[in-house]
């Protein structure tokens, strides 16, 4: 097994807010309850504020981005809390993945190189999200204006000392809680997908380099059975992951579509010139949500492509051409199984792949055109 740097990094971020499924003592439970209550309150207030301003098209600019972020965070928090036993079992199953130290040098370098590249991309994603959160928190201070980072308290005058400072601190806590849940969950998911991708790559390599000789038939067939069983194990792991994430991704993709639309609309509505905090906040948000969307689709595409090519690797492997008929039957079953691949889906409606990424972007821009046309009327 590799060091699992990316996975540990993601779970560590979830642990900050008491949502690491591996570590559940009384202190983390209290922290999770308190912070979840704060997030839930802000989410409810944002929804109320948004619908209270629904007749004003500028409501999209005032509360849209924050509502999208809170919605994503809220659904991820609920997913973690509701499916915690499933997540724990999934992490336990991950421990049965191959130890990289036992692999051939060439294969080990290949899979560790993949992990290093993905870890770098996830660090970029993390720092982009952190810049967005910090900008959101400090924008009122930089602009020297008494506004709240989350504009949901317009129904009551809280801009006088000490109420403003109290609410400002409350919202700052909410934003960083939101940041840790989203970034922790996403990095954990992307890390698990990376390990699945590498595991399927290892299985392909094992099939391609399997040798069954007449002098060692028993051990050769035993090794073949082990590889087939491990392949089934990885496919069941993908199915378990999809059970946890499928509905969540339906919410995430819909909210990402709205988020892209609202961010671009906010920038268009504001016009030029833009202040530096305003530009940084909204541009970084657009980059972040596009990166999240792209990484999710790319992750699904990786699993799909790798799962499909397992069958090709077996078909062109030389070991089974002169094997007994019962071995050939087993091989045919594995090839057929790989064609009915497991993958990650959006609400079990669409497979998550790069085509879905373009669909969401097109839908976002179409919705943006409708909003702009409505405003001009």
CSV table of C-alpha atoms in Angstrom, one decimal, residues 21-272:
chain,number,residue,atom,x,y,z
A,21,UNK,CA,-15.2,8.8,10.1
A,22,UNK,CA,-12.0,7.1,11.6
A,23,UNK,CA,-11.9,9.3,14.7
A,24,UNK,CA,-15.1,9.6,16.7
A,25,UNK,CA,-14.6,10.5,20.3
A,26,UNK,CA,-16.8,12.7,22.4
A,27,UNK,CA,-14.8,15.8,21.7
A,28,UNK,CA,-15.0,15.4,17.9
A,29,UNK,CA,-18.8,14.7,18.2
A,30,UNK,CA,-19.3,17.9,20.2
A,31,UNK,CA,-17.3,19.9,17.6
A,32,UNK,CA,-19.3,18.3,14.7
A,33,UNK,CA,-22.7,19.1,16.4
A,34,UNK,CA,-21.8,22.7,17.2
A,35,UNK,CA,-20.3,23.5,13.8
A,36,UNK,CA,-23.0,21.6,11.9
A,37,UNK,CA,-25.7,23.7,13.8
A,38,UNK,CA,-23.9,26.9,12.8
A,39,UNK,CA,-23.8,25.8,9.1
A,40,UNK,CA,-27.4,24.7,9.1
A,41,UNK,CA,-28.5,28.0,10.5
A,42,UNK,CA,-26.6,30.0,7.9
A,43,UNK,CA,-27.9,27.7,5.2
A,44,UNK,CA,-31.6,28.2,6.2
A,45,UNK,CA,-31.1,32.0,6.5
A,46,UNK,CA,-29.5,32.1,3.0
A,47,UNK,CA,-32.4,30.2,1.5
A,48,UNK,CA,-34.9,32.6,3.2
A,49,UNK,CA,-32.9,35.6,2.0
A,50,UNK,CA,-32.7,34.3,-1.5
A,51,UNK,CA,-36.4,33.6,-1.9
A,52,UNK,CA,-37.3,36.9,-0.1
A,53,UNK,CA,-35.4,38.6,-2.9
A,54,UNK,CA,-36.6,36.4,-5.7
A,55,UNK,CA,-38.5,39.2,-7.4
A,56,UNK,CA,-35.2,41.1,-7.6
A,57,UNK,CA,-32.8,39.6,-10.2
A,58,UNK,CA,-29.9,41.0,-8.3
A,59,UNK,CA,-30.5,38.4,-5.6
A,60,UNK,CA,-28.5,36.1,-7.7
A,61,UNK,CA,-25.5,38.5,-7.3
A,62,UNK,CA,-26.0,39.1,-3.6
A,63,UNK,CA,-26.5,35.6,-2.3
A,64,UNK,CA,-26.0,33.2,-5.2
A,65,UNK,CA,-22.4,32.1,-4.8
A,66,UNK,CA,-22.7,31.7,-1.1
A,67,UNK,CA,-25.9,29.7,-1.4
A,68,UNK,CA,-24.3,27.3,-3.8
A,69,UNK,CA,-21.3,26.8,-1.5
A,70,UNK,CA,-23.6,26.3,1.5
A,71,UNK,CA,-25.8,23.9,-0.4
A,72,UNK,CA,-22.8,21.8,-1.4
A,73,UNK,CA,-21.4,21.9,2.1
A,74,UNK,CA,-24.8,21.0,3.6
A,75,UNK,CA,-25.3,18.0,1.3
A,76,UNK,CA,-21.8,16.7,1.9
A,77,UNK,CA,-22.2,17.1,5.7
A,78,UNK,CA,-25.4,15.1,5.5
A,79,UNK,CA,-23.8,12.4,3.3
A,80,UNK,CA,-21.0,11.9,5.8
A,81,UNK,CA,-23.3,11.8,8.8
A,82,UNK,CA,-25.9,9.5,7.2
A,83,UNK,CA,-23.5,7.1,5.4
A,84,UNK,CA,-20.7,7.1,8.0
A,85,UNK,CA,-20.9,3.3,8.5
A,86,UNK,CA,-20.6,2.8,4.8
A,87,UNK,CA,-17.6,5.2,4.6
A,88,UNK,CA,-15.9,3.3,7.4
A,89,UNK,CA,-16.3,0.0,5.6
A,90,UNK,CA,-15.1,1.6,2.4
A,91,UNK,CA,-11.9,2.8,4.1
A,92,UNK,CA,-11.4,-0.7,5.6
A,93,UNK,CA,-11.8,-2.3,2.2
A,94,UNK,CA,-9.2,0.1,0.8
A,95,UNK,CA,-6.6,-1.5,3.2
A,96,UNK,CA,-6.8,-4.6,1.0
A,97,UNK,CA,-5.5,-2.8,-2.0
A,98,UNK,CA,-2.0,-3.8,-3.2
A,99,UNK,CA,1.1,-2.8,-1.3
A,100,UNK,CA,3.2,-0.8,-3.8
A,101,UNK,CA,6.4,-2.1,-2.1
A,102,UNK,CA,5.6,-5.6,-3.5
A,103,UNK,CA,5.3,-4.4,-7.1
A,104,UNK,CA,7.8,-4.6,-9.9
A,105,UNK,CA,10.1,-1.6,-10.2
A,106,UNK,CA,8.6,-0.4,-13.4
A,107,UNK,CA,5.0,-0.7,-12.2
A,108,UNK,CA,5.7,0.8,-8.8
A,109,UNK,CA,7.3,3.9,-10.5
A,110,UNK,CA,4.2,4.2,-12.8
A,111,UNK,CA,1.6,4.1,-10.0
A,112,UNK,CA,3.6,6.3,-7.6
A,113,UNK,CA,4.1,8.8,-10.3
A,114,UNK,CA,0.4,8.9,-10.9
A,115,UNK,CA,-0.3,9.5,-7.2
A,116,UNK,CA,2.3,12.3,-7.1
A,117,UNK,CA,0.7,14.1,-10.1
A,118,UNK,CA,-2.8,13.8,-8.6
A,119,UNK,CA,-1.6,15.0,-5.2
A,120,UNK,CA,-0.1,18.1,-6.8
A,121,UNK,CA,-3.4,18.9,-8.6
A,122,UNK,CA,-5.3,18.4,-5.4
A,123,UNK,CA,-2.9,20.8,-3.6
A,124,UNK,CA,-3.6,23.4,-6.3
A,125,UNK,CA,-7.4,22.8,-5.8
A,126,UNK,CA,-6.9,23.2,-2.0
A,127,UNK,CA,-5.0,26.5,-2.3
A,128,UNK,CA,-7.5,27.9,-4.7
A,129,UNK,CA,-10.4,27.1,-2.4
A,130,UNK,CA,-8.4,28.6,0.6
A,131,UNK,CA,-7.8,31.9,-1.3
A,132,UNK,CA,-11.6,32.1,-2.1
A,133,UNK,CA,-12.5,31.5,1.6
A,134,UNK,CA,-9.9,34.0,2.9
A,135,UNK,CA,-11.0,36.7,0.4
A,136,UNK,CA,-14.6,36.2,1.3
A,137,UNK,CA,-13.8,36.7,5.0
A,138,UNK,CA,-11.5,39.7,4.7
A,139,UNK,CA,-13.3,41.5,1.9
A,140,UNK,CA,-15.2,43.8,4.4
A,141,UNK,CA,-12.0,44.7,6.1
A,142,UNK,CA,-10.1,45.4,2.9
A,143,UNK,CA,-13.0,47.5,1.6
A,144,UNK,CA,-13.4,49.2,5.0
A,145,UNK,CA,-17.1,48.7,4.7
A,146,UNK,CA,-19.5,47.3,7.3
A,147,UNK,CA,-21.0,44.5,5.3
A,148,UNK,CA,-21.1,40.8,6.3
A,149,UNK,CA,-19.2,38.1,4.4
A,150,UNK,CA,-22.6,36.2,4.1
A,151,UNK,CA,-25.3,38.8,3.5
A,152,UNK,CA,-28.2,37.2,5.3
A,153,UNK,CA,-29.0,39.6,8.1
A,154,UNK,CA,-30.6,42.5,6.1
A,155,UNK,CA,-33.9,42.0,7.9
A,156,UNK,CA,-32.5,43.3,11.2
A,157,UNK,CA,-30.0,46.1,12.0
A,158,UNK,CA,-26.8,44.3,13.3
A,159,UNK,CA,-24.3,46.8,12.0
A,160,UNK,CA,-23.7,48.5,15.3
A,161,UNK,CA,-21.0,47.5,17.8
A,162,UNK,CA,-20.8,44.9,19.3
A,163,UNK,CA,-23.4,43.1,17.3
A,164,UNK,CA,-21.5,43.5,14.0
A,165,UNK,CA,-18.3,42.0,15.5
A,166,UNK,CA,-20.2,39.0,17.0
A,167,UNK,CA,-22.0,38.2,13.7
A,168,UNK,CA,-18.8,38.8,11.7
A,169,UNK,CA,-17.0,36.2,13.9
A,170,UNK,CA,-20.0,33.8,13.6
A,171,UNK,CA,-19.9,34.0,9.8
A,172,UNK,CA,-16.1,33.7,9.6
A,173,UNK,CA,-16.5,30.4,11.6
A,174,UNK,CA,-19.2,29.3,9.1
A,175,UNK,CA,-17.1,30.0,6.1
A,176,UNK,CA,-14.1,28.1,7.3
A,177,UNK,CA,-16.3,25.2,8.4
A,178,UNK,CA,-17.8,25.3,4.9
A,179,UNK,CA,-14.3,25.3,3.4
A,180,UNK,CA,-13.0,22.3,5.4
A,181,UNK,CA,-16.1,20.2,4.6
A,182,UNK,CA,-16.0,20.8,0.9
A,183,UNK,CA,-12.2,20.6,0.5
A,184,UNK,CA,-12.0,17.6,2.8
A,185,UNK,CA,-14.7,15.6,1.1
A,186,UNK,CA,-13.6,16.4,-2.4
A,187,UNK,CA,-9.9,15.5,-1.8
A,188,UNK,CA,-10.9,12.3,0.0
A,189,UNK,CA,-13.1,11.3,-3.0
A,190,UNK,CA,-10.5,12.2,-5.6
A,191,UNK,CA,-7.9,10.3,-3.7
A,192,UNK,CA,-10.0,7.1,-3.5
A,193,UNK,CA,-10.6,7.4,-7.2
A,194,UNK,CA,-6.8,7.6,-7.8
A,195,UNK,CA,-6.3,4.4,-5.8
A,196,UNK,CA,-9.0,2.6,-7.8
A,197,UNK,CA,-7.4,3.7,-11.0
A,198,UNK,CA,-4.0,2.5,-9.9
A,199,UNK,CA,-5.5,-0.8,-8.6
A,200,UNK,CA,-7.1,-1.5,-12.0
A,201,UNK,CA,-3.8,-0.6,-13.6
A,202,UNK,CA,-2.0,-3.2,-11.4
A,203,UNK,CA,-4.7,-5.8,-12.3
A,204,UNK,CA,-4.1,-5.2,-16.0
A,205,UNK,CA,-0.4,-5.6,-15.5
A,206,UNK,CA,-0.8,-8.8,-13.6
A,207,UNK,CA,-3.0,-10.3,-16.3
A,208,UNK,CA,-0.6,-9.2,-19.0
A,209,UNK,CA,2.5,-10.7,-17.3
A,210,UNK,CA,0.8,-13.9,-15.9
A,211,UNK,CA,2.6,-17.1,-16.9
A,212,UNK,CA,1.2,-20.6,-16.6
A,213,UNK,CA,3.7,-23.3,-17.4
A,214,UNK,CA,3.1,-27.0,-17.6
A,215,UNK,CA,5.6,-27.6,-14.8
A,216,UNK,CA,3.7,-25.3,-12.4
A,217,UNK,CA,0.1,-25.5,-13.5
A,218,UNK,CA,-1.4,-25.6,-9.9
A,219,UNK,CA,0.3,-22.4,-8.8
A,220,UNK,CA,-0.4,-20.7,-12.1
A,221,UNK,CA,-4.1,-21.4,-11.9
A,222,UNK,CA,-4.1,-20.4,-8.2
A,223,UNK,CA,-2.5,-17.1,-9.2
A,224,UNK,CA,-5.1,-16.6,-11.9
A,225,UNK,CA,-8.0,-17.2,-9.5
A,226,UNK,CA,-6.5,-14.6,-7.1
A,227,UNK,CA,-6.2,-12.0,-9.8
A,228,UNK,CA,-9.8,-12.6,-10.9
A,229,UNK,CA,-11.1,-12.4,-7.3
A,230,UNK,CA,-9.2,-9.2,-6.7
A,231,UNK,CA,-10.7,-7.7,-9.9
A,232,UNK,CA,-14.2,-8.5,-8.6
A,233,UNK,CA,-13.2,-7.0,-5.3
A,234,UNK,CA,-12.2,-3.7,-6.9
A,235,UNK,CA,-15.4,-3.6,-9.0
A,236,UNK,CA,-17.5,-4.1,-5.8
A,237,UNK,CA,-15.5,-1.3,-4.2
A,238,UNK,CA,-16.4,1.0,-7.1
A,239,UNK,CA,-20.1,0.0,-6.7
A,240,UNK,CA,-19.9,0.8,-2.9
A,241,UNK,CA,-18.4,4.2,-3.6
A,242,UNK,CA,-21.1,5.0,-6.1
A,243,UNK,CA,-23.8,4.0,-3.6
A,244,UNK,CA,-22.4,6.7,-1.2
A,245,UNK,CA,-21.8,9.5,-3.8
A,246,UNK,CA,-24.4,9.1,-6.5
A,247,UNK,CA,-27.1,11.4,-5.1
A,248,UNK,CA,-24.5,13.7,-3.7
A,249,UNK,CA,-23.1,14.3,-7.2
A,250,UNK,CA,-26.5,15.0,-8.6
A,251,UNK,CA,-26.8,17.8,-6.1
A,252,UNK,CA,-23.2,18.9,-6.7
A,253,UNK,CA,-23.5,19.1,-10.5
A,254,UNK,CA,-26.8,21.0,-10.3
A,255,UNK,CA,-25.3,23.5,-7.8
A,256,UNK,CA,-22.1,23.8,-9.9
A,257,UNK,CA,-24.2,24.8,-12.9
A,258,UNK,CA,-26.0,27.4,-10.8
A,259,UNK,CA,-22.8,28.6,-9.3
A,260,UNK,CA,-21.1,29.2,-12.6
A,261,UNK,CA,-24.1,31.1,-13.9
A,262,UNK,CA,-24.4,33.3,-10.8
A,263,UNK,CA,-20.7,34.1,-10.6
A,264,UNK,CA,-20.5,35.2,-14.3
A,265,UNK,CA,-23.8,37.1,-13.8
A,266,UNK,CA,-22.4,38.9,-10.8
A,267,UNK,CA,-19.3,40.0,-12.7
A,268,UNK,CA,-21.4,41.2,-15.7
A,269,UNK,CA,-23.8,43.1,-13.4
A,270,UNK,CA,-21.0,44.8,-11.6
A,271,UNK,CA,-19.2,46.0,-14.7
A,272,UNK,CA,-15.9,47.8,-14.8
